[in-house]
PDB file of C-alpha atoms in Angstrom:
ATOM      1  CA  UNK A   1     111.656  83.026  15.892  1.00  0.00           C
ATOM      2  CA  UNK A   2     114.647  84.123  18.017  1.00  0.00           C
ATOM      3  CA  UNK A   3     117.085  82.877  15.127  1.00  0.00           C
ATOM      4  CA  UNK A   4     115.348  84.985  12.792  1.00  0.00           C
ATOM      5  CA  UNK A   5     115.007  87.782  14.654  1.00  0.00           C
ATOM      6  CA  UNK A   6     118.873  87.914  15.969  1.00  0.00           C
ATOM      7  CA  UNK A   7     119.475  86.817  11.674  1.00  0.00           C
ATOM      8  CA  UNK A   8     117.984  90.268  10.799  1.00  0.00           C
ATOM      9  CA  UNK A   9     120.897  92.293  12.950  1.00  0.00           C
ATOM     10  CA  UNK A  10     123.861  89.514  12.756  1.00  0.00           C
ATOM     11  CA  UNK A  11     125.598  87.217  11.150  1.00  0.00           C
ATOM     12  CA  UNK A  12     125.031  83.278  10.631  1.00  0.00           C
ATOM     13  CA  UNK A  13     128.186  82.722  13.197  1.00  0.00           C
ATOM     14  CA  UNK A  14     126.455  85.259  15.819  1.00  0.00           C
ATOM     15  CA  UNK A  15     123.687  84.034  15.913  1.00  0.00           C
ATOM     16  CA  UNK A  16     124.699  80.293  16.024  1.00  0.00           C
ATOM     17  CA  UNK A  17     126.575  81.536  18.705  1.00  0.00           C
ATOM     18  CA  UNK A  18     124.131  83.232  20.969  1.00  0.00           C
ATOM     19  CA  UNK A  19     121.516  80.593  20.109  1.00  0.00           C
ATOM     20  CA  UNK A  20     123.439  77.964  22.777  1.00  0.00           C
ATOM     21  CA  UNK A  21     122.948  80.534  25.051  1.00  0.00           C
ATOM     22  CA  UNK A  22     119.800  78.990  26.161  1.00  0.00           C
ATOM     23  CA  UNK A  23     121.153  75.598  25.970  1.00  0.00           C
ATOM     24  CA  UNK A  24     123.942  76.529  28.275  1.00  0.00           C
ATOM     25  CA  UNK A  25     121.712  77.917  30.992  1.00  0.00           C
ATOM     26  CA  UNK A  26     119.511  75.540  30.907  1.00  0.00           C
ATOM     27  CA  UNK A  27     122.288  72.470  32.231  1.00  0.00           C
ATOM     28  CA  UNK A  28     123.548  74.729  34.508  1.00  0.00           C
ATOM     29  CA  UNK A  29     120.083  75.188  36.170  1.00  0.00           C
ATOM     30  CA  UNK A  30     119.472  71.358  36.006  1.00  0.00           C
ATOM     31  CA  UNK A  31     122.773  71.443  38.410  1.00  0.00           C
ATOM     32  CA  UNK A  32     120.192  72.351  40.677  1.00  0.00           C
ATOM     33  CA  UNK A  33     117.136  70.375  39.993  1.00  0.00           C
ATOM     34  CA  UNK A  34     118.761  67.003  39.462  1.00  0.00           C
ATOM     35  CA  UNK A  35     118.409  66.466  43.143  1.00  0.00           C
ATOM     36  CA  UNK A  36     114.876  66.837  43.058  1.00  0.00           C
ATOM     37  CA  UNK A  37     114.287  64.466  40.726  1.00  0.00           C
ATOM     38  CA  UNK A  38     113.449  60.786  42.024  1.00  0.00           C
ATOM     39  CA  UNK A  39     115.867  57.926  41.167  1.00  0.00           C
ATOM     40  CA  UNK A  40     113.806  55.415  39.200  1.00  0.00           C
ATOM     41  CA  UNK A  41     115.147  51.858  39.886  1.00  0.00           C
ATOM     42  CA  UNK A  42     114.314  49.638  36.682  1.00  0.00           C
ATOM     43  CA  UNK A  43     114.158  45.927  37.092  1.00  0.00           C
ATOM     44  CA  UNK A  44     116.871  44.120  34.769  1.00  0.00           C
ATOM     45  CA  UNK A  45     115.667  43.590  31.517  1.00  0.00           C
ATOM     46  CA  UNK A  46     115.858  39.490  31.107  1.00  0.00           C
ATOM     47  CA  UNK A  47     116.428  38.004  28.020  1.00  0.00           C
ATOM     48  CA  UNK A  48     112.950  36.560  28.039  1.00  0.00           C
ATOM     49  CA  UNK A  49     111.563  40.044  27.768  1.00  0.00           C
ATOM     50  CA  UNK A  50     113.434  40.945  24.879  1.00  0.00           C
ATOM     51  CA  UNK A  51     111.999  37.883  23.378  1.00  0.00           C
ATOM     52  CA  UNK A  52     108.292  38.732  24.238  1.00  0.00           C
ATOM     53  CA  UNK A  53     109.124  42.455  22.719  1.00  0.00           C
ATOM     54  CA  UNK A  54     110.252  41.407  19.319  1.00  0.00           C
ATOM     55  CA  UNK A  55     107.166  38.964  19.220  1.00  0.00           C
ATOM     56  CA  UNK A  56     104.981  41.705  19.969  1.00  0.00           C
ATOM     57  CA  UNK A  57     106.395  43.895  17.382  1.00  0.00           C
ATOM     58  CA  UNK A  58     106.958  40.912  14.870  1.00  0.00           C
ATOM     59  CA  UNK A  59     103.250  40.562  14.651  1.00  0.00           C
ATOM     60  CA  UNK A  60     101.049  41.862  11.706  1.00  0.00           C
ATOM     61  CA  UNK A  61     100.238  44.562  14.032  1.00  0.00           C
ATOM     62  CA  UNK A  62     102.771  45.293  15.355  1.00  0.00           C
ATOM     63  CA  UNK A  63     104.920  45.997  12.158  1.00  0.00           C
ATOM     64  CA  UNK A  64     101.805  48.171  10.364  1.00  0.00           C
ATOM     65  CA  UNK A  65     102.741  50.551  13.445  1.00  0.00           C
ATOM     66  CA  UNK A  66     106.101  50.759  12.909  1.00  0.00           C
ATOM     67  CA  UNK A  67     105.190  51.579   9.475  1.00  0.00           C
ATOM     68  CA  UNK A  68     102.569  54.436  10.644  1.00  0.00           C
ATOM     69  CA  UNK A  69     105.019  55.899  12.878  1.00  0.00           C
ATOM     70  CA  UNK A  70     107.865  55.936  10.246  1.00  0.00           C
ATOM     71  CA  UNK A  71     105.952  57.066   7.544  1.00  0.00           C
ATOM     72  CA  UNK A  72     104.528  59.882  10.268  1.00  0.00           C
ATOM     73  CA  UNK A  73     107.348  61.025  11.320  1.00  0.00           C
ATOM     74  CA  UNK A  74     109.051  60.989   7.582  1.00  0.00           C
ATOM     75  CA  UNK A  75     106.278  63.565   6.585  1.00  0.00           C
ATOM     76  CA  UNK A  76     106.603  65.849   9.628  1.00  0.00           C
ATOM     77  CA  UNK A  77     110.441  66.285   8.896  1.00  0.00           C
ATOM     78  CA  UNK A  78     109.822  66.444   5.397  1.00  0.00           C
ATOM     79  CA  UNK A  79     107.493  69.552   6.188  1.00  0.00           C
ATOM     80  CA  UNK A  80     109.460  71.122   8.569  1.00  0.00           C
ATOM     81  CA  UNK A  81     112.885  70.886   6.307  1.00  0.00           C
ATOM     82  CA  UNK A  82     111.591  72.287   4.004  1.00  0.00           C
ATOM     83  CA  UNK A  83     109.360  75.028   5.136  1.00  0.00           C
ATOM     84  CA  UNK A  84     111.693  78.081   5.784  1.00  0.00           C
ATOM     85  CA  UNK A  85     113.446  77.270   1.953  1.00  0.00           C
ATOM     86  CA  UNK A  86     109.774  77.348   0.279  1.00  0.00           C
ATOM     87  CA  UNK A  87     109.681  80.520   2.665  1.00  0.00           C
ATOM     88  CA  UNK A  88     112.653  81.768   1.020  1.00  0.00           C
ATOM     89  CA  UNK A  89     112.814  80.721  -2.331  1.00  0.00           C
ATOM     90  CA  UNK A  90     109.057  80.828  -3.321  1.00  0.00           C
ATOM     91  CA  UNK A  91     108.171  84.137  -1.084  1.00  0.00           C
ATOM     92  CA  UNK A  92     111.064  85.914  -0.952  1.00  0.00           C
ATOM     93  CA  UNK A  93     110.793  86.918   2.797  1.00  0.00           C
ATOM     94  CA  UNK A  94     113.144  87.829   5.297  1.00  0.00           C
ATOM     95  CA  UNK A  95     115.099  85.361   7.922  1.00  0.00           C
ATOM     96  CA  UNK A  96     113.110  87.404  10.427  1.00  0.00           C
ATOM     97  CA  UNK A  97     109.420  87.001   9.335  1.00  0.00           C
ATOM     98  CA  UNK A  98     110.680  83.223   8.706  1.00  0.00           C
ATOM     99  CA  UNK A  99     110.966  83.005  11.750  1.00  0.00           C
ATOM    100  CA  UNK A 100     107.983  84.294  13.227  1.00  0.00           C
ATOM    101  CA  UNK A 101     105.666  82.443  11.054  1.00  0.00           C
ATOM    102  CA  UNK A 102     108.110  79.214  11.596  1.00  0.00           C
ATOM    103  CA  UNK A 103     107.392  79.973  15.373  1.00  0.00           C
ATOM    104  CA  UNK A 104     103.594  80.899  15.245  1.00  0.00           C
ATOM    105  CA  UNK A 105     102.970  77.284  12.988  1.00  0.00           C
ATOM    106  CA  UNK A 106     104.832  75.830  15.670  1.00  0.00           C
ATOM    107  CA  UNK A 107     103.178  77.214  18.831  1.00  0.00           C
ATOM    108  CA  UNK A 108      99.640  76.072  17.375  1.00  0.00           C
ATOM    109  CA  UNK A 109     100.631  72.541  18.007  1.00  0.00           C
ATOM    110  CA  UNK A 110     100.945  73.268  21.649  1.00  0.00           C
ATOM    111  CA  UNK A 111      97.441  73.812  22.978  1.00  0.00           C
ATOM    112  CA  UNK A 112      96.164  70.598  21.179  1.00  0.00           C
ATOM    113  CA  UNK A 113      98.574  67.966  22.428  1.00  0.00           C
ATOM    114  CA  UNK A 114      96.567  67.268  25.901  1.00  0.00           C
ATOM    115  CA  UNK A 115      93.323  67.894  23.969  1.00  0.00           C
ATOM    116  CA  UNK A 116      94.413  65.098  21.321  1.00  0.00           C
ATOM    117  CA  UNK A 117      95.894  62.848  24.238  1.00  0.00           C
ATOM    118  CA  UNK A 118      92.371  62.771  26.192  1.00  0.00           C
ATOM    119  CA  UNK A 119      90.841  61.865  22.784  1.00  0.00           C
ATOM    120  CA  UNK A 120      93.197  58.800  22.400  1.00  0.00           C
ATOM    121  CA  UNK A 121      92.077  57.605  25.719  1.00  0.00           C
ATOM    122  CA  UNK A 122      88.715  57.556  25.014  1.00  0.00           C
ATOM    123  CA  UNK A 123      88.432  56.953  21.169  1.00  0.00           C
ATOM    124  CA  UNK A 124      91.851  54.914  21.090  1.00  0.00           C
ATOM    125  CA  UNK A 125      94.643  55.968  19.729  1.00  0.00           C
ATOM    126  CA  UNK A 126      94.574  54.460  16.077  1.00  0.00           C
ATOM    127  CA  UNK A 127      91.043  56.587  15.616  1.00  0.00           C
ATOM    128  CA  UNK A 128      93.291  59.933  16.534  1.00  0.00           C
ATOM    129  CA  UNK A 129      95.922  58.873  14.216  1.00  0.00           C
ATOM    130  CA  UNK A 130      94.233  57.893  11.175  1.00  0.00           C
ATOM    131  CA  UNK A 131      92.260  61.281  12.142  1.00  0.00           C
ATOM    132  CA  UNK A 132      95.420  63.648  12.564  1.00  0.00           C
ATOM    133  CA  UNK A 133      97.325  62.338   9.628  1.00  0.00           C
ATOM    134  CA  UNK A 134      94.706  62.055   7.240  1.00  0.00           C
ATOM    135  CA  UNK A 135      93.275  65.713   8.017  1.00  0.00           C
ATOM    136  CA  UNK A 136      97.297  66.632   7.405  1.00  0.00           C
ATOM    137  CA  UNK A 137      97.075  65.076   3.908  1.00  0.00           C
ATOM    138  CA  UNK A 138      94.420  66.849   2.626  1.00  0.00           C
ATOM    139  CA  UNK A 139      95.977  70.067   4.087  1.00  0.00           C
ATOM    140  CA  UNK A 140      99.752  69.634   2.584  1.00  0.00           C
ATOM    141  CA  UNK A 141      98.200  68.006  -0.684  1.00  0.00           C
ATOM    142  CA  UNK A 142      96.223  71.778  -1.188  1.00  0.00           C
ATOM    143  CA  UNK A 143      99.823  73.414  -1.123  1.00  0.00           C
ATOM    144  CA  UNK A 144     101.004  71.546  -4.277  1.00  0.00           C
ATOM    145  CA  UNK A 145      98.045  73.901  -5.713  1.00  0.00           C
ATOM    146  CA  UNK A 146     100.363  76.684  -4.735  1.00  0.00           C
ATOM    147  CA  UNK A 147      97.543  78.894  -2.819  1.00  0.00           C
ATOM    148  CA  UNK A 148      97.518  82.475  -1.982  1.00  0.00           C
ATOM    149  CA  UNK A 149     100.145  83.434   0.762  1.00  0.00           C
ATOM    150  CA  UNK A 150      97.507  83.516   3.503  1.00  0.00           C
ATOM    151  CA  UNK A 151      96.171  80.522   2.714  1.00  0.00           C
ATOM    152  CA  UNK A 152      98.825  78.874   2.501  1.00  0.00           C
ATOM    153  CA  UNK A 153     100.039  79.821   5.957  1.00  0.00           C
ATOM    154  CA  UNK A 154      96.982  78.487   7.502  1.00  0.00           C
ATOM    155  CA  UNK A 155      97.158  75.415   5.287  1.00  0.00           C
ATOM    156  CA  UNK A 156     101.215  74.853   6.661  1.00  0.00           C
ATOM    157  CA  UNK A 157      99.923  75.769  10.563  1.00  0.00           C
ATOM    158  CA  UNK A 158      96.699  73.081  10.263  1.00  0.00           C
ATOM    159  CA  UNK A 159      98.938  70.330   8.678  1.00  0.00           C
ATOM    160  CA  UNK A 160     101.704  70.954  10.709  1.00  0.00           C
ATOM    161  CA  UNK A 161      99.643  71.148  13.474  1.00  0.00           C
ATOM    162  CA  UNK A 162      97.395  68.424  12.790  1.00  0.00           C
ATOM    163  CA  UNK A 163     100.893  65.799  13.113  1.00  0.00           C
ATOM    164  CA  UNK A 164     102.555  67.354  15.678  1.00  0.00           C
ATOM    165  CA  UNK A 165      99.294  67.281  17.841  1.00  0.00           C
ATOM    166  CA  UNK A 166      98.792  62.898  17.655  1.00  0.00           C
ATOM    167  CA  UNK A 167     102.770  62.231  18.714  1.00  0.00           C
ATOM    168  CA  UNK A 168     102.011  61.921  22.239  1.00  0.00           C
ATOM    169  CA  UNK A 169      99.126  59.512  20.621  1.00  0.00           C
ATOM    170  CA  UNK A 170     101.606  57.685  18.746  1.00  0.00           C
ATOM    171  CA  UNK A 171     104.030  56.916  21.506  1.00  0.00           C
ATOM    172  CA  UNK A 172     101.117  56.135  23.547  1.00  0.00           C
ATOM    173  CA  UNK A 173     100.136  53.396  20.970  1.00  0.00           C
ATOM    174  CA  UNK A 174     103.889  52.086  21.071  1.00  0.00           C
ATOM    175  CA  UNK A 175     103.857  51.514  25.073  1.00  0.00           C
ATOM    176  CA  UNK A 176     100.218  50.113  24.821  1.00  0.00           C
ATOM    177  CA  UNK A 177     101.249  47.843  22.371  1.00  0.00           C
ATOM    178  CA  UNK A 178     104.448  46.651  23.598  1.00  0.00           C
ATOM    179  CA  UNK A 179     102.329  46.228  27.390  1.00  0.00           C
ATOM    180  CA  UNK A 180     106.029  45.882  28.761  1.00  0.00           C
ATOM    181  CA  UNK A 181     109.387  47.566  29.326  1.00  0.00           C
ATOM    182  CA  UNK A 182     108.010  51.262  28.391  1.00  0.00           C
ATOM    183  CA  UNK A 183     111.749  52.828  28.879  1.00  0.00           C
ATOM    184  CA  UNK A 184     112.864  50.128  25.885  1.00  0.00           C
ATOM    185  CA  UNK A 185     109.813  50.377  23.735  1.00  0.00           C
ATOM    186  CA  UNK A 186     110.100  54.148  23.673  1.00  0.00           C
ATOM    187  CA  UNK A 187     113.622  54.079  23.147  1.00  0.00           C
ATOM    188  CA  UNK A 188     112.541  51.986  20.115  1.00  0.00           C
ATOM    189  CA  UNK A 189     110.053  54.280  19.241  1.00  0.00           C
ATOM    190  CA  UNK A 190     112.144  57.312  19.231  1.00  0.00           C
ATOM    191  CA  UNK A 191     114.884  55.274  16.759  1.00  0.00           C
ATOM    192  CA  UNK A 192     111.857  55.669  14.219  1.00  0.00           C
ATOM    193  CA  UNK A 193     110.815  59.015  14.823  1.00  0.00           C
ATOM    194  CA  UNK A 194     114.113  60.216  14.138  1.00  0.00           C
ATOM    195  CA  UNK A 195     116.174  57.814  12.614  1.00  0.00           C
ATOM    196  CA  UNK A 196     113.927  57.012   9.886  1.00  0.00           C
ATOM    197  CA  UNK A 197     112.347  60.324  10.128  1.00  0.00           C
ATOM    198  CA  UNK A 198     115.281  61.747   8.945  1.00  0.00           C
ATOM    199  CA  UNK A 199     114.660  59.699   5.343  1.00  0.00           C
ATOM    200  CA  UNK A 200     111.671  62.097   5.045  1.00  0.00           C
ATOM    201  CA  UNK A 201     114.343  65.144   5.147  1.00  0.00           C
ATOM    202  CA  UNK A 202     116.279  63.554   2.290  1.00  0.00           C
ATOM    203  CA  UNK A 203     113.199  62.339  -0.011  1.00  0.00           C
ATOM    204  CA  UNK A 204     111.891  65.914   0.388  1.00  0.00           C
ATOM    205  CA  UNK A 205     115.173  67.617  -0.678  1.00  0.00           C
ATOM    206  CA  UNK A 206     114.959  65.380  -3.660  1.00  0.00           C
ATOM    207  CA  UNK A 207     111.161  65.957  -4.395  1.00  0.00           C
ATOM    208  CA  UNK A 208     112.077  69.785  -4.201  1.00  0.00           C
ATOM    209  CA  UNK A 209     114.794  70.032  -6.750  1.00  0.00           C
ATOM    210  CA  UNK A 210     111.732  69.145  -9.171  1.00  0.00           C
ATOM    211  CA  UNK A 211     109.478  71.128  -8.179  1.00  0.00           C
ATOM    212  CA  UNK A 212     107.628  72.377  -4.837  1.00  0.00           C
ATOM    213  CA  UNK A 213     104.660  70.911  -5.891  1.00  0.00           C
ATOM    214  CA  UNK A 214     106.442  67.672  -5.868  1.00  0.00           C
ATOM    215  CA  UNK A 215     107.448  68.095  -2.616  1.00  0.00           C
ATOM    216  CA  UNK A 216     104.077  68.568  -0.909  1.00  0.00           C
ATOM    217  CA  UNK A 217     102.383  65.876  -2.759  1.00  0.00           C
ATOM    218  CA  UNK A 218     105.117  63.795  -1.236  1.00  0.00           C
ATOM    219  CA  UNK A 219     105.061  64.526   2.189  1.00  0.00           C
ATOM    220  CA  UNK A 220     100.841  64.272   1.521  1.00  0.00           C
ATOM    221  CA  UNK A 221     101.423  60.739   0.191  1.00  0.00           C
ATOM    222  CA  UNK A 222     103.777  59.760   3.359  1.00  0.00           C
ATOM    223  CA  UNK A 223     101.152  60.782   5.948  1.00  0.00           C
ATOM    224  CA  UNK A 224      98.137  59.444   3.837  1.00  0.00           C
ATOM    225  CA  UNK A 225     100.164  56.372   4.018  1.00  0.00           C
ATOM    226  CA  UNK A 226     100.208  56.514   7.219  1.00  0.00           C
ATOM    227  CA  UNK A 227      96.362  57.149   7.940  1.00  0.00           C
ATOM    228  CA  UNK A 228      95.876  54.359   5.907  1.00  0.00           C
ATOM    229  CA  UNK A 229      97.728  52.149   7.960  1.00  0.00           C
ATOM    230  CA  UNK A 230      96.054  53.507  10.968  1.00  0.00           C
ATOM    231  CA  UNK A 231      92.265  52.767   9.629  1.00  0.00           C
ATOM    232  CA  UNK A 232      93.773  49.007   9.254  1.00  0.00           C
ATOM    233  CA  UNK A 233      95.374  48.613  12.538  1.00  0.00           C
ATOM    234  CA  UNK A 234      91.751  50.366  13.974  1.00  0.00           C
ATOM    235  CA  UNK A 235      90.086  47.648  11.901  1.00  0.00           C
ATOM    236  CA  UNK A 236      91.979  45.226  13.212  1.00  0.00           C
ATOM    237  CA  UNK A 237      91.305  46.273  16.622  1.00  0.00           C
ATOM    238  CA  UNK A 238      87.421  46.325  16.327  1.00  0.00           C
ATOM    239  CA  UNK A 239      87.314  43.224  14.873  1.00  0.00           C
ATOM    240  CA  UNK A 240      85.386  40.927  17.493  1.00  0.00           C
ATOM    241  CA  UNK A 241      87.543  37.907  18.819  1.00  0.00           C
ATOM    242  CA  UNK A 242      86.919  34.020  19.687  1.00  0.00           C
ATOM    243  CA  UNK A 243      85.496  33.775  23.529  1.00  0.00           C
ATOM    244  CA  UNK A 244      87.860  31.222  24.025  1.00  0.00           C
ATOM    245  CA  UNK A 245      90.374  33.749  23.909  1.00  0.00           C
ATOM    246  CA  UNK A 246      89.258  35.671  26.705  1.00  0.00           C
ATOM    247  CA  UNK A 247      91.572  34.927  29.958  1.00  0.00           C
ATOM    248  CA  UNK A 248      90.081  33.382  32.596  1.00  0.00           C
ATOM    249  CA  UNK A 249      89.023  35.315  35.558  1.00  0.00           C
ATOM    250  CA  UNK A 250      90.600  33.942  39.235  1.00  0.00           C
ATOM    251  CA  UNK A 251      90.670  30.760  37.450  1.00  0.00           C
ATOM    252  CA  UNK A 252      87.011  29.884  36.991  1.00  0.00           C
ATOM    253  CA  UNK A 253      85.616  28.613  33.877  1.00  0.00           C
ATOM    254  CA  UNK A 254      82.511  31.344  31.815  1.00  0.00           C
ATOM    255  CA  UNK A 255      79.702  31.008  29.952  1.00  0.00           C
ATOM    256  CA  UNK A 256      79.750  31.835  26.173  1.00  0.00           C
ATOM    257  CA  UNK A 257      77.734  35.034  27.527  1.00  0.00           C
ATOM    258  CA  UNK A 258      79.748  35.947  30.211  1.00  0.00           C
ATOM    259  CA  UNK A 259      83.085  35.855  27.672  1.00  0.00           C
ATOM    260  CA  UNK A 260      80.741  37.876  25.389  1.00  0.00           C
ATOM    261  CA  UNK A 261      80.014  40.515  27.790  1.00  0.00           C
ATOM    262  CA  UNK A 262      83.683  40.769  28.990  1.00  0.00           C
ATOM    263  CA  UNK A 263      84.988  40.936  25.372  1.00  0.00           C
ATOM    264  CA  UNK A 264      82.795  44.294  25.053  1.00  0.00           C
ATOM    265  CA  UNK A 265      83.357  45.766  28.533  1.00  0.00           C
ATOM    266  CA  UNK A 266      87.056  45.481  27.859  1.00  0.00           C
ATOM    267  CA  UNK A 267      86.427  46.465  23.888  1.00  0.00           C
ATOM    268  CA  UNK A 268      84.535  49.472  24.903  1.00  0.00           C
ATOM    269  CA  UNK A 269      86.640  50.308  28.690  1.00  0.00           C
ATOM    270  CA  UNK A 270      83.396  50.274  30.380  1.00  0.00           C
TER     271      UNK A 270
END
């Protein structure tokens, strides 16, 4: 919104200028705070752990989530490239009101992150993303219909919104899945979200030059994708197990009934 708003009385080289401003004072006040902040002392990462992370994320499940969260992330970018140009070229409207409605879609996301978080702990976290990103399909896929302008600002702040709001879901899964070294697996996980993210930003550019329609239904397929993939890894999930391959508790040996029961009191986090 600020870049809009400082747009509408300068130039492009102003305000790129006076928009590090807040960059700037925000390192010098971490001059201060960085001695507040705990030193974290990480164990050395062994080769052996490596090992046991690429297993985990060699497996059938493991690579449908890199899929969801690349396909994710390539639709959020996608959206967010290309919303102030479909601003622009399809509306006509000013860099300032781009940037207010840029900033108010934005902003909506906020209040439902910790909302959407509690969710995923109780409901997992592939229900909340085959949820959020199949909700955001529908909603982008209705733009390709090219709505009325207020419609279609509520239809760009719900899908927008509706992403945005499952990330902290989607790293979530990442760590969960990994179950180790949660400094490397989000490391990993942020390679995807942006890396191959940024895909998303060309394929949209693309899709655009033919038509805006295009563009939506594109970014609609990429996050149906990934909902898609979700449901399967959430199938996957609920599907019941062998009792055999239950650990053993303190060493001693259970009943068929016992491994039963603790199957479903771990299935269910009772």
């Amino acid at each position: 919104m600020s870049i809009g708003l400082l747009l509408s009385v300068a130039d492009w080289r102003g305000a790129l200028a006076l928009s590090v401003l807040p960059t700037l004072l925000a390192g010098v006040c971490f001059l201060w705070v960085v001695r507040a902040v705990p030193l974290s002392e990480t164990p050395r990462i062994e080769r052996k752990d490596l090992v046991l992370l690429l297993k985990a994320w060699r497996s059938r499940k493991g690579v449908r989530l890199v899929a969801v969260v690349s396909l994710y992330n390539m639709a959020l970018i996608a959206l967010l490239s290309m919303i102030p140009l479909y601003l622009t070229k399809v509306h006509t409207l000013s860099p300032g009101k781009i940037g207010i409605i840029f900033a108010a879609i934005l902003i909506g996301r906020a209040p439902a992150q910790p909302w959407v978080g509690s969710i995923s702990d109780k409901l997992g976290r592939f229900a909340v993303l085959a949820a959020g990103n199949g909700l955001a399909a529908l909603a982008v896929r209705g733009l390709a219909f090219d709505p009325t302008f207020w419609v279609m600002i509520a239809m760009l702040a719900f899908g927008v919104a509706s992403l945005d709001s499952v990330r902290a879901a989607m790293l979530a899964a990442t760590v969960d899945h990994a179950g180790r070294n949660e400094s490397t697996t989000l490391g990993f996980a942020f390679t995807l979200l942006d890396g191959v993210g940024a895909f998303g930003a060309v394929l949209a550019g693309i899709a655009a030059g033919i038509s805006w329609g295009a563009m939506f239904c594109l970014a609609s397929a990429l996050t149906g994708g990934a909902a898609v993939l979700a449901i399967s890894n959430l199938r996957d999930s609920a599907r019941p197990k062998s009792p055999k391959s239950v650990a053993l508790i303190d060493g001693e040996s259970m009943t068929i009934e016992k491994a039963k029961a603790e199957h479903a009191r771990q299935y269910w986090f009772l």
